[in-house]
Amino acid sequence: MKKKFLAKALSVVMAAALLTGCGGGKDKATSGSGGDGGSDVITVGFSQVGAESDWRTANSESMKSTFSEANGYKLIFDDAQQKQENQITAIRNFIQQEVDYIVLAPVTETGWDTVLQEAKSADIPVIIVDRMVDVSSDDLYTAWVGSNFKLEGQKACEWLKAYAAAKGMKEINIVDIQGTIGASAQIGRTEALDEAVEANGWNLLAQQTGEFTQAKGQEVMESMLKQHDNINVVYCENDNEAFGAIDAIEAAGKKVGPDGDILVMSFDTTKAGITDTLSGKIILNTECNPLHGPRVEEIIKKLENNETPDKQAYVDEGIFAHGADVDKVTIDDTDYTVTEVTEDVIDGRAY
Ligand code: GYE
């Protein structure tokens, strides 16, 4: 970016020099950003976690459609297949290619200090998106935009508490299919559940990672069902795990839903996820919005204009339930509306 800024400044000076007739050597102000040969194209290197879930696919699409050629960008997209070492390699490649901006959707929170320092030394701004990084100094990145994962978990747990009271459920025998261990989305959602278990005297029977995938979600649910015959709630930390868990529960001859044996809770509210919420297969789906492309672009536009974007920004998110048993939940004195899923809600979903 610095290089580009200098080039722009230089061209302004030269134009002024030409206008005032001072001369000043032609053909010098032709260098552009990111080694793209003089155009105003902004080069963005995006290190994406992988393609583990429908949420992730929607997130990749949002980034690709925002940072398109037509919008004036060159996007270098790297899929790290859920491996941090691949993300580190991708970032080093972006630095070598002298991109204008690096965007990182980190798989886990820790382990980024060295490579982010390398980007900083190369004067390339790094924007973190979706999950957070846990680094020794916040100076190692320029801005972050994503979800408040702990709040998502708190919304889900407060809803369960209110729903159980409304339905006169005597016991909550819950299992937790966690996300990728060490990812902010897992850390926040698990932490909220652990606290609610403690506060409400729920029985947490088992807790294991399903890696945010459908296949692993199914496998983990199968084994949990074999070990515990009294599960009445499963807290899946994303929609794809919920799809896998539903398959496992049904294959074991049990019924999901409000009139069945097990309530399935989920996060993400993908179109497929809220479709299952309408039918009751998923009883509650807490929103996690993946459409971050335009949000990251806004940050880049501010930086291009030499403005300072917010260091950290949370996205507003809703709560989507099957049925209308609970209409709101309250967390730290703030009320959050619970929306009953209808066909219209599903039609309005873009992902
Ligand atoms: O919930 C899950 C995805 O980090 C918010 O990652 C994201 C999570 C999302 O694989 O579906």
mmCIF file of C-alpha atoms and ligand atoms in Angstrom:
data_model
loop_
_atom_site.group_PDB
_atom_site.id
_atom_site.type_symbol
_atom_site.label_atom_id
_atom_site.label_comp_id
_atom_site.label_asym_id
_atom_site.label_seq_id
_atom_site.Cartn_x
_atom_site.Cartn_y
_atom_site.Cartn_z
ATOM 1 C CA MET A 1 0.000 0.000 0.000
ATOM 2 C CA LYS A 2 2.840 2.322 0.856
ATOM 3 C CA LYS A 3 4.330 1.856 -2.574
ATOM 4 C CA LYS A 4 1.028 2.622 -4.145
ATOM 5 C CA PHE A 5 0.475 5.666 -2.013
ATOM 6 C CA LEU A 6 3.909 6.962 -2.997
ATOM 7 C CA ALA A 7 3.139 6.359 -6.648
ATOM 8 C CA LYS A 8 -0.089 8.304 -6.323
ATOM 9 C CA ALA A 9 1.624 11.144 -4.481
ATOM 10 C CA LEU A 10 4.351 11.232 -7.101
ATOM 11 C CA SER A 11 1.881 11.425 -9.947
ATOM 12 C CA VAL A 12 0.080 14.333 -8.255
ATOM 13 C CA VAL A 13 3.370 16.198 -7.834
ATOM 14 C CA MET A 14 4.316 15.535 -11.452
ATOM 15 C CA ALA A 15 0.931 16.611 -12.763
ATOM 16 C CA ALA A 16 1.299 19.835 -10.782
ATOM 17 C CA ALA A 17 4.802 20.292 -12.152
ATOM 18 C CA LEU A 18 3.536 19.842 -15.707
ATOM 19 C CA LEU A 19 0.695 22.294 -15.150
ATOM 20 C CA THR A 20 3.018 24.948 -13.795
ATOM 21 C CA GLY A 21 5.403 24.316 -16.642
ATOM 22 C CA CYS A 22 8.258 23.282 -14.383
ATOM 23 C CA GLY A 23 8.993 20.138 -16.301
ATOM 24 C CA GLY A 24 10.281 17.305 -14.207
ATOM 25 C CA GLY A 25 10.905 14.308 -16.400
ATOM 26 C CA LYS A 26 8.213 12.284 -18.087
ATOM 27 C CA ASP A 27 7.254 8.607 -17.823
ATOM 28 C CA LYS A 28 8.207 8.214 -14.206
ATOM 29 C CA ALA A 29 4.873 7.994 -12.450
ATOM 30 C CA THR A 30 3.782 4.760 -13.935
ATOM 31 C CA SER A 31 4.302 2.245 -11.160
ATOM 32 C CA GLY A 32 1.168 0.888 -9.521
ATOM 33 C CA SER A 33 0.127 -1.307 -6.669
ATOM 34 C CA GLY A 34 1.159 -4.880 -5.956
ATOM 35 C CA GLY A 35 3.304 -5.326 -9.033
ATOM 36 C CA ASP A 36 0.285 -5.175 -11.307
ATOM 37 C CA GLY A 37 1.940 -2.969 -13.843
ATOM 38 C CA GLY A 38 0.579 0.483 -13.219
ATOM 39 C CA SER A 39 -3.171 -0.034 -12.945
ATOM 40 C CA ASP A 40 -5.290 0.903 -9.948
ATOM 41 C CA VAL A 41 -6.174 -2.718 -9.307
ATOM 42 C CA ILE A 42 -5.971 -3.627 -5.611
ATOM 43 C CA THR A 43 -4.407 -7.015 -4.967
ATOM 44 C CA VAL A 44 -5.838 -8.977 -2.036
ATOM 45 C CA GLY A 45 -4.406 -12.259 -0.794
ATOM 46 C CA PHE A 46 -7.058 -14.196 1.118
ATOM 47 C CA SER A 47 -6.096 -17.175 3.249
ATOM 48 C CA GLN A 48 -9.314 -19.132 3.813
ATOM 49 C CA VAL A 49 -9.635 -21.887 6.447
ATOM 50 C CA GLY A 50 -10.999 -24.522 4.089
ATOM 51 C CA ALA A 51 -14.334 -25.764 2.781
ATOM 52 C CA GLU A 52 -15.526 -27.682 5.839
ATOM 53 C CA SER A 53 -19.088 -26.343 6.010
ATOM 54 C CA ASP A 54 -21.925 -24.632 4.138
ATOM 55 C CA TRP A 55 -21.135 -21.520 6.167
ATOM 56 C CA ARG A 56 -17.582 -21.577 4.840
ATOM 57 C CA THR A 57 -18.743 -21.990 1.229
ATOM 58 C CA ALA A 58 -21.026 -18.966 1.636
ATOM 59 C CA ASN A 59 -18.152 -17.024 3.171
ATOM 60 C CA SER A 60 -15.800 -17.870 0.274
ATOM 61 C CA GLU A 61 -18.484 -16.872 -2.232
ATOM 62 C CA SER A 62 -18.996 -13.552 -0.479
ATOM 63 C CA MET A 63 -15.273 -12.807 -0.640
ATOM 64 C CA LYS A 64 -14.967 -13.883 -4.283
ATOM 65 C CA SER A 65 -17.937 -11.861 -5.487
ATOM 66 C CA THR A 66 -16.801 -8.766 -3.579
ATOM 67 C CA PHE A 67 -13.142 -8.886 -4.602
ATOM 68 C CA SER A 68 -13.863 -9.448 -8.260
ATOM 69 C CA GLU A 69 -12.046 -8.024 -11.266
ATOM 70 C CA ALA A 70 -15.151 -6.046 -12.143
ATOM 71 C CA ASN A 71 -14.938 -4.337 -8.753
ATOM 72 C CA GLY A 72 -11.294 -3.429 -9.339
ATOM 73 C CA TYR A 73 -9.553 -6.213 -7.424
ATOM 74 C CA LYS A 74 -7.227 -9.070 -8.050
ATOM 75 C CA LEU A 75 -8.045 -11.759 -5.482
ATOM 76 C CA ILE A 76 -5.513 -14.462 -4.721
ATOM 77 C CA PHE A 77 -7.602 -17.085 -2.935
ATOM 78 C CA ASP A 78 -5.898 -19.834 -0.943
ATOM 79 C CA ASP A 79 -7.801 -22.750 0.628
ATOM 80 C CA ALA A 80 -5.765 -24.059 3.582
ATOM 81 C CA GLN A 81 -7.725 -27.280 4.041
ATOM 82 C CA GLN A 82 -8.123 -26.607 7.768
ATOM 83 C CA LYS A 83 -4.339 -26.575 8.353
ATOM 84 C CA GLN A 84 -2.571 -23.688 10.001
ATOM 85 C CA GLU A 85 0.762 -24.525 8.359
ATOM 86 C CA ASN A 86 -0.891 -24.066 4.951
ATOM 87 C CA GLN A 87 -2.173 -20.665 6.046
ATOM 88 C CA ILE A 88 1.309 -19.617 7.160
ATOM 89 C CA THR A 89 2.738 -20.693 3.793
ATOM 90 C CA ALA A 90 -0.016 -18.794 1.968
ATOM 91 C CA ILE A 91 0.705 -15.609 3.926
ATOM 92 C CA ARG A 92 4.426 -15.902 3.134
ATOM 93 C CA ASN A 93 3.556 -16.278 -0.555
ATOM 94 C CA PHE A 94 1.336 -13.203 -0.409
ATOM 95 C CA ILE A 95 4.209 -11.238 1.129
ATOM 96 C CA GLN A 96 6.525 -12.394 -1.649
ATOM 97 C CA GLN A 97 4.001 -11.361 -4.263
ATOM 98 C CA GLU A 98 3.787 -7.928 -2.650
ATOM 99 C CA VAL A 99 0.014 -7.924 -2.398
ATOM 100 C CA ASP A 100 -1.659 -4.719 -1.209
ATOM 101 C CA TYR A 101 -3.673 -6.407 1.548
ATOM 102 C CA ILE A 102 -3.651 -9.754 3.312
ATOM 103 C CA VAL A 103 -6.967 -11.089 4.591
ATOM 104 C CA LEU A 104 -6.780 -13.992 7.021
ATOM 105 C CA ALA A 105 -9.616 -16.219 8.258
ATOM 106 C CA PRO A 106 -7.574 -18.054 10.905
ATOM 107 C CA VAL A 107 -8.285 -21.710 11.647
ATOM 108 C CA THR A 108 -7.301 -21.367 15.303
ATOM 109 C CA GLU A 109 -6.522 -18.373 17.513
ATOM 110 C CA THR A 110 -2.913 -19.033 18.496
ATOM 111 C CA GLY A 111 0.343 -19.392 16.567
ATOM 112 C CA TRP A 112 0.269 -16.281 14.371
ATOM 113 C CA ASP A 113 2.845 -13.953 15.924
ATOM 114 C CA THR A 114 5.813 -14.784 13.673
ATOM 115 C CA VAL A 115 4.090 -14.664 10.304
ATOM 116 C CA LEU A 116 2.052 -11.564 11.170
ATOM 117 C CA GLN A 117 5.282 -9.851 12.203
ATOM 118 C CA GLU A 118 6.684 -10.739 8.770
ATOM 119 C CA ALA A 119 3.679 -9.102 7.086
ATOM 120 C CA LYS A 120 4.060 -6.044 9.298
ATOM 121 C CA SER A 121 7.762 -5.756 8.439
ATOM 122 C CA ALA A 122 6.793 -5.897 4.753
ATOM 123 C CA ASP A 123 4.311 -3.053 5.382
ATOM 124 C CA ILE A 124 1.314 -5.058 4.235
ATOM 125 C CA PRO A 125 -1.874 -4.446 6.223
ATOM 126 C CA VAL A 126 -3.504 -7.625 7.546
ATOM 127 C CA ILE A 127 -7.258 -7.811 8.025
ATOM 128 C CA ILE A 128 -8.535 -10.682 10.169
ATOM 129 C CA VAL A 129 -12.006 -11.969 9.342
ATOM 130 C CA ASP A 130 -14.429 -14.406 11.047
ATOM 131 C CA ARG A 131 -12.405 -16.084 13.852
ATOM 132 C CA MET A 132 -9.943 -14.061 15.917
ATOM 133 C CA VAL A 133 -6.209 -14.292 16.473
ATOM 134 C CA ASP A 134 -4.655 -14.363 19.921
ATOM 135 C CA VAL A 135 -1.393 -12.440 19.448
ATOM 136 C CA SER A 136 1.176 -10.795 21.699
ATOM 137 C CA SER A 137 0.298 -7.340 20.356
ATOM 138 C CA ASP A 138 -2.777 -6.016 18.566
ATOM 139 C CA ASP A 139 -0.397 -4.028 16.375
ATOM 140 C CA LEU A 140 0.219 -7.247 14.439
ATOM 141 C CA TYR A 141 -3.029 -6.777 12.525
ATOM 142 C CA THR A 142 -4.891 -3.768 11.193
ATOM 143 C CA ALA A 143 -8.529 -4.689 11.834
ATOM 144 C CA TRP A 144 -10.842 -7.616 12.620
ATOM 145 C CA VAL A 145 -14.468 -8.208 11.675
ATOM 146 C CA GLY A 146 -16.521 -11.234 12.725
ATOM 147 C CA SER A 147 -19.039 -12.633 15.162
ATOM 148 C CA ASN A 148 -19.381 -12.550 18.925
ATOM 149 C CA PHE A 149 -19.231 -16.324 19.393
ATOM 150 C CA LYS A 150 -19.656 -16.296 23.158
ATOM 151 C CA LEU A 151 -22.780 -14.182 22.787
ATOM 152 C CA GLU A 152 -24.112 -16.633 20.182
ATOM 153 C CA GLY A 153 -23.663 -19.449 22.690
ATOM 154 C CA GLN A 154 -25.273 -17.435 25.471
ATOM 155 C CA LYS A 155 -28.310 -16.728 23.282
ATOM 156 C CA ALA A 156 -28.672 -20.448 22.549
ATOM 157 C CA CYS A 157 -28.352 -21.461 26.201
ATOM 158 C CA GLU A 158 -30.749 -18.786 27.481
ATOM 159 C CA TRP A 159 -33.241 -19.959 24.888
ATOM 160 C CA LEU A 160 -32.872 -23.580 26.070
ATOM 161 C CA LYS A 161 -33.415 -22.547 29.656
ATOM 162 C CA ALA A 162 -36.617 -20.649 28.750
ATOM 163 C CA TYR A 163 -37.839 -23.424 26.428
ATOM 164 C CA ALA A 164 -37.270 -26.120 29.068
ATOM 165 C CA ALA A 165 -39.243 -24.044 31.586
ATOM 166 C CA ALA A 166 -42.075 -23.439 29.092
ATOM 167 C CA LYS A 167 -42.273 -27.146 28.241
ATOM 168 C CA GLY A 168 -41.808 -28.416 31.788
ATOM 169 C CA MET A 169 -38.709 -30.439 30.885
ATOM 170 C CA LYS A 170 -37.513 -31.972 34.132
ATOM 171 C CA GLU A 171 -33.915 -32.739 33.173
ATOM 172 C CA ILE A 172 -31.483 -31.494 30.570
ATOM 173 C CA ASN A 173 -29.142 -34.331 29.573
ATOM 174 C CA ILE A 174 -27.034 -32.592 26.984
ATOM 175 C CA VAL A 175 -24.090 -33.515 24.756
ATOM 176 C CA ASP A 176 -21.861 -31.006 22.969
ATOM 177 C CA ILE A 177 -20.467 -31.628 19.488
ATOM 178 C CA GLN A 178 -17.781 -28.989 19.426
ATOM 179 C CA GLY A 179 -16.229 -27.163 16.502
ATOM 180 C CA THR A 180 -12.539 -27.251 15.591
ATOM 181 C CA ILE A 181 -10.723 -27.076 18.918
ATOM 182 C CA GLY A 182 -8.965 -23.748 19.376
ATOM 183 C CA ALA A 183 -11.116 -21.869 16.821
ATOM 184 C CA SER A 184 -12.842 -18.793 18.244
ATOM 185 C CA ALA A 185 -16.223 -20.163 17.146
ATOM 186 C CA GLN A 186 -15.599 -23.291 19.234
ATOM 187 C CA ILE A 187 -14.080 -21.468 22.185
ATOM 188 C CA GLY A 188 -16.963 -18.988 22.549
ATOM 189 C CA ARG A 189 -19.804 -21.444 21.957
ATOM 190 C CA THR A 190 -18.335 -24.100 24.270
ATOM 191 C CA GLU A 191 -17.582 -21.560 26.985
ATOM 192 C CA ALA A 192 -21.172 -20.293 26.962
ATOM 193 C CA LEU A 193 -22.488 -23.854 27.269
ATOM 194 C CA ASP A 194 -20.077 -24.746 30.083
ATOM 195 C CA GLU A 195 -21.240 -21.689 32.010
ATOM 196 C CA ALA A 196 -24.936 -22.469 31.438
ATOM 197 C CA VAL A 197 -24.440 -26.095 32.512
ATOM 198 C CA GLU A 198 -22.885 -24.851 35.724
ATOM 199 C CA ALA A 199 -25.481 -22.129 36.344
ATOM 200 C CA ASN A 200 -28.556 -24.254 35.570
ATOM 201 C CA GLY A 201 -27.540 -27.661 36.891
ATOM 202 C CA TRP A 202 -27.780 -29.360 33.469
ATOM 203 C CA ASN A 203 -26.096 -32.747 32.967
ATOM 204 C CA LEU A 204 -23.334 -32.432 30.399
ATOM 205 C CA LEU A 205 -22.909 -36.073 29.407
ATOM 206 C CA ALA A 206 -20.220 -35.750 26.719
ATOM 207 C CA GLN A 207 -18.235 -33.144 24.836
ATOM 208 C CA GLN A 208 -16.190 -33.912 21.729
ATOM 209 C CA THR A 209 -15.121 -32.161 18.551
ATOM 210 C CA GLY A 210 -16.959 -32.768 15.286
ATOM 211 C CA GLU A 211 -14.490 -30.520 13.385
ATOM 212 C CA PHE A 212 -17.424 -28.464 12.029
ATOM 213 C CA THR A 213 -18.100 -31.190 9.426
ATOM 214 C CA GLN A 214 -21.156 -33.316 8.713
ATOM 215 C CA ALA A 215 -19.185 -36.588 8.554
ATOM 216 C CA LYS A 216 -17.480 -36.041 11.904
ATOM 217 C CA GLY A 217 -20.700 -34.758 13.472
ATOM 218 C CA GLN A 218 -22.425 -37.990 12.510
ATOM 219 C CA GLU A 219 -19.562 -40.165 13.742
ATOM 220 C CA VAL A 220 -19.362 -38.385 17.112
ATOM 221 C CA MET A 221 -23.143 -38.534 17.628
ATOM 222 C CA GLU A 222 -23.150 -42.263 16.852
ATOM 223 C CA SER A 223 -20.587 -42.931 19.532
ATOM 224 C CA MET A 224 -22.280 -40.639 22.066
ATOM 225 C CA LEU A 225 -25.600 -42.467 21.521
ATOM 226 C CA LYS A 226 -23.882 -45.777 22.196
ATOM 227 C CA GLN A 227 -22.502 -44.509 25.484
ATOM 228 C CA HIS A 228 -25.569 -42.646 26.783
ATOM 229 C CA ASP A 229 -29.191 -43.709 26.408
ATOM 230 C CA ASN A 230 -30.671 -40.657 28.109
ATOM 231 C CA ILE A 231 -29.514 -37.805 25.845
ATOM 232 C CA ASN A 232 -32.359 -35.330 25.316
ATOM 233 C CA VAL A 233 -30.472 -32.339 23.861
ATOM 234 C CA VAL A 234 -27.517 -32.142 21.470
ATOM 235 C CA TYR A 235 -25.714 -28.810 21.156
ATOM 236 C CA CYS A 236 -24.071 -28.841 17.718
ATOM 237 C CA GLU A 237 -21.627 -26.003 17.183
ATOM 238 C CA ASN A 238 -22.601 -25.602 13.512
ATOM 239 C CA ASP A 239 -25.243 -26.660 10.961
ATOM 240 C CA ASN A 240 -23.192 -29.345 9.230
ATOM 241 C CA GLU A 241 -22.535 -31.132 12.509
ATOM 242 C CA ALA A 242 -26.284 -30.912 13.173
ATOM 243 C CA PHE A 243 -27.059 -32.569 9.807
ATOM 244 C CA GLY A 244 -24.694 -35.410 10.708
ATOM 245 C CA ALA A 245 -26.104 -35.713 14.230
ATOM 246 C CA ILE A 246 -29.690 -35.893 12.920
ATOM 247 C CA ASP A 247 -28.689 -38.748 10.578
ATOM 248 C CA ALA A 248 -27.038 -40.614 13.461
ATOM 249 C CA ILE A 249 -30.028 -40.133 15.783
ATOM 250 C CA GLU A 250 -32.511 -41.307 13.160
ATOM 251 C CA ALA A 251 -30.297 -44.268 12.223
ATOM 252 C CA ALA A 252 -30.330 -45.266 15.895
ATOM 253 C CA GLY A 253 -34.136 -45.400 15.745
ATOM 254 C CA LYS A 254 -34.736 -42.245 17.759
ATOM 255 C CA LYS A 255 -36.755 -39.196 16.797
ATOM 256 C CA VAL A 256 -35.545 -35.597 16.696
ATOM 257 C CA GLY A 257 -37.776 -32.583 17.322
ATOM 258 C CA PRO A 258 -40.183 -31.120 19.864
ATOM 259 C CA ASP A 259 -42.294 -34.280 20.063
ATOM 260 C CA GLY A 260 -39.372 -36.672 19.746
ATOM 261 C CA ASP A 261 -36.557 -37.961 21.933
ATOM 262 C CA ILE A 262 -33.788 -35.447 21.260
ATOM 263 C CA LEU A 263 -33.716 -31.682 20.628
ATOM 264 C CA VAL A 264 -31.022 -30.646 18.153
ATOM 265 C CA MET A 265 -29.552 -27.175 18.589
ATOM 266 C CA SER A 266 -27.321 -25.524 16.003
ATOM 267 C CA PHE A 267 -25.473 -22.406 14.854
ATOM 268 C CA ASP A 268 -25.023 -20.724 11.424
ATOM 269 C CA THR A 269 -28.636 -20.484 10.085
ATOM 270 C CA THR A 270 -27.675 -21.524 6.586
ATOM 271 C CA LYS A 271 -30.635 -22.019 4.259
ATOM 272 C CA ALA A 272 -30.434 -25.792 4.762
ATOM 273 C CA GLY A 273 -30.104 -25.238 8.505
ATOM 274 C CA ILE A 274 -33.186 -23.067 8.873
ATOM 275 C CA THR A 275 -35.123 -25.397 6.570
ATOM 276 C CA ASP A 276 -34.515 -28.086 9.203
ATOM 277 C CA THR A 277 -35.532 -25.543 11.846
ATOM 278 C CA LEU A 278 -38.895 -25.012 10.141
ATOM 279 C CA SER A 279 -39.542 -28.755 10.301
ATOM 280 C CA GLY A 280 -38.347 -28.952 13.921
ATOM 281 C CA LYS A 281 -35.462 -31.322 13.207
ATOM 282 C CA ILE A 282 -33.332 -28.454 14.480
ATOM 283 C CA ILE A 283 -35.194 -26.836 17.362
ATOM 284 C CA LEU A 284 -33.053 -23.697 17.592
ATOM 285 C CA ASN A 285 -30.592 -22.178 15.150
ATOM 286 C CA THR A 286 -28.502 -19.214 16.305
ATOM 287 C CA GLU A 287 -27.331 -16.988 13.489
ATOM 288 C CA CYS A 288 -23.695 -16.675 12.464
ATOM 289 C CA ASN A 289 -23.468 -14.465 9.417
ATOM 290 C CA PRO A 290 -20.869 -15.460 6.782
ATOM 291 C CA LEU A 291 -21.316 -12.559 4.334
ATOM 292 C CA HIS A 292 -18.102 -10.786 5.275
ATOM 293 C CA GLY A 293 -16.908 -9.746 1.776
ATOM 294 C CA PRO A 294 -18.532 -6.284 1.821
ATOM 295 C CA ARG A 295 -17.430 -5.747 5.427
ATOM 296 C CA VAL A 296 -13.799 -6.438 4.568
ATOM 297 C CA GLU A 297 -14.105 -4.213 1.506
ATOM 298 C CA GLU A 298 -15.335 -1.356 3.669
ATOM 299 C CA ILE A 299 -12.203 -1.707 5.803
ATOM 300 C CA ILE A 300 -9.994 -1.677 2.691
ATOM 301 C CA LYS A 301 -11.769 1.384 1.312
ATOM 302 C CA LYS A 302 -11.147 3.241 4.559
ATOM 303 C CA LEU A 303 -7.472 2.318 4.465
ATOM 304 C CA GLU A 304 -7.253 3.437 0.829
ATOM 305 C CA ASN A 305 -8.641 6.807 1.930
ATOM 306 C CA ASN A 306 -6.133 6.984 4.774
ATOM 307 C CA GLU A 307 -8.918 6.624 7.334
ATOM 308 C CA THR A 308 -8.670 4.376 10.381
ATOM 309 C CA PRO A 309 -11.147 1.503 10.463
ATOM 310 C CA ASP A 310 -12.453 0.156 13.787
ATOM 311 C CA LYS A 311 -9.901 -2.223 15.260
ATOM 312 C CA GLN A 312 -12.617 -4.790 16.027
ATOM 313 C CA ALA A 313 -16.190 -4.939 14.769
ATOM 314 C CA TYR A 314 -18.936 -7.434 15.647
ATOM 315 C CA VAL A 315 -21.733 -8.323 13.273
ATOM 316 C CA ASP A 316 -25.375 -8.178 14.480
ATOM 317 C CA GLU A 317 -26.987 -11.606 14.508
ATOM 318 C CA GLY A 318 -30.423 -13.091 15.240
ATOM 319 C CA ILE A 319 -31.935 -16.172 16.876
ATOM 320 C CA PHE A 320 -34.176 -18.489 14.832
ATOM 321 C CA ALA A 321 -36.459 -21.048 16.465
ATOM 322 C CA HIS A 322 -38.898 -23.740 15.554
ATOM 323 C CA GLY A 323 -42.213 -22.574 16.979
ATOM 324 C CA ALA A 324 -42.981 -19.550 19.111
ATOM 325 C CA ASP A 325 -42.531 -20.927 22.628
ATOM 326 C CA VAL A 326 -39.907 -18.314 23.533
ATOM 327 C CA ASP A 327 -40.090 -14.814 22.052
ATOM 328 C CA LYS A 328 -36.978 -13.244 23.544
ATOM 329 C CA VAL A 329 -33.938 -13.902 25.698
ATOM 330 C CA THR A 330 -32.112 -11.466 27.943
ATOM 331 C CA ILE A 331 -28.337 -11.416 28.353
ATOM 332 C CA ASP A 332 -26.583 -8.799 30.498
ATOM 333 C CA ASP A 333 -29.725 -6.643 30.535
ATOM 334 C CA THR A 334 -30.072 -6.652 26.748
ATOM 335 C CA ASP A 335 -33.101 -8.281 25.104
ATOM 336 C CA TYR A 336 -32.648 -10.341 21.941
ATOM 337 C CA THR A 337 -35.699 -11.215 19.856
ATOM 338 C CA VAL A 338 -36.279 -14.832 18.899
ATOM 339 C CA THR A 339 -37.680 -15.173 15.368
ATOM 340 C CA GLU A 340 -39.950 -18.084 14.544
ATOM 341 C CA VAL A 341 -38.798 -19.670 11.280
ATOM 342 C CA THR A 342 -41.398 -19.495 8.492
ATOM 343 C CA GLU A 343 -41.239 -20.082 4.724
ATOM 344 C CA ASP A 344 -40.673 -16.330 4.318
ATOM 345 C CA VAL A 345 -37.612 -16.411 6.560
ATOM 346 C CA ILE A 346 -36.179 -19.226 4.457
ATOM 347 C CA ASP A 347 -36.985 -17.414 1.181
ATOM 348 C CA GLY A 348 -35.174 -14.330 2.436
ATOM 349 C CA ARG A 349 -31.963 -16.229 3.241
ATOM 350 C CA ALA A 350 -29.149 -15.561 0.817
ATOM 351 C CA TYR A 351 -26.902 -18.443 1.876
HETATM 352 O O1 GYE B 1 -19.872 -21.624 12.404
HETATM 353 C C1 GYE B 1 -18.768 -23.085 10.899
HETATM 354 C C2 GYE B 1 -17.530 -22.908 10.113
HETATM 355 O O2 GYE B 1 -15.806 -19.775 12.096
HETATM 356 C C3 GYE B 1 -17.978 -18.929 12.273
HETATM 357 O O3 GYE B 1 -16.720 -22.114 10.937
HETATM 358 C C4 GYE B 1 -17.088 -19.906 11.627
HETATM 359 C C5 GYE B 1 -17.523 -21.347 11.787
HETATM 360 C C6 GYE B 1 -18.945 -21.686 11.387
HETATM 361 O O4 GYE B 1 -16.987 -24.041 9.660
HETATM 362 O O5 GYE B 1 -19.823 -23.574 10.146
#
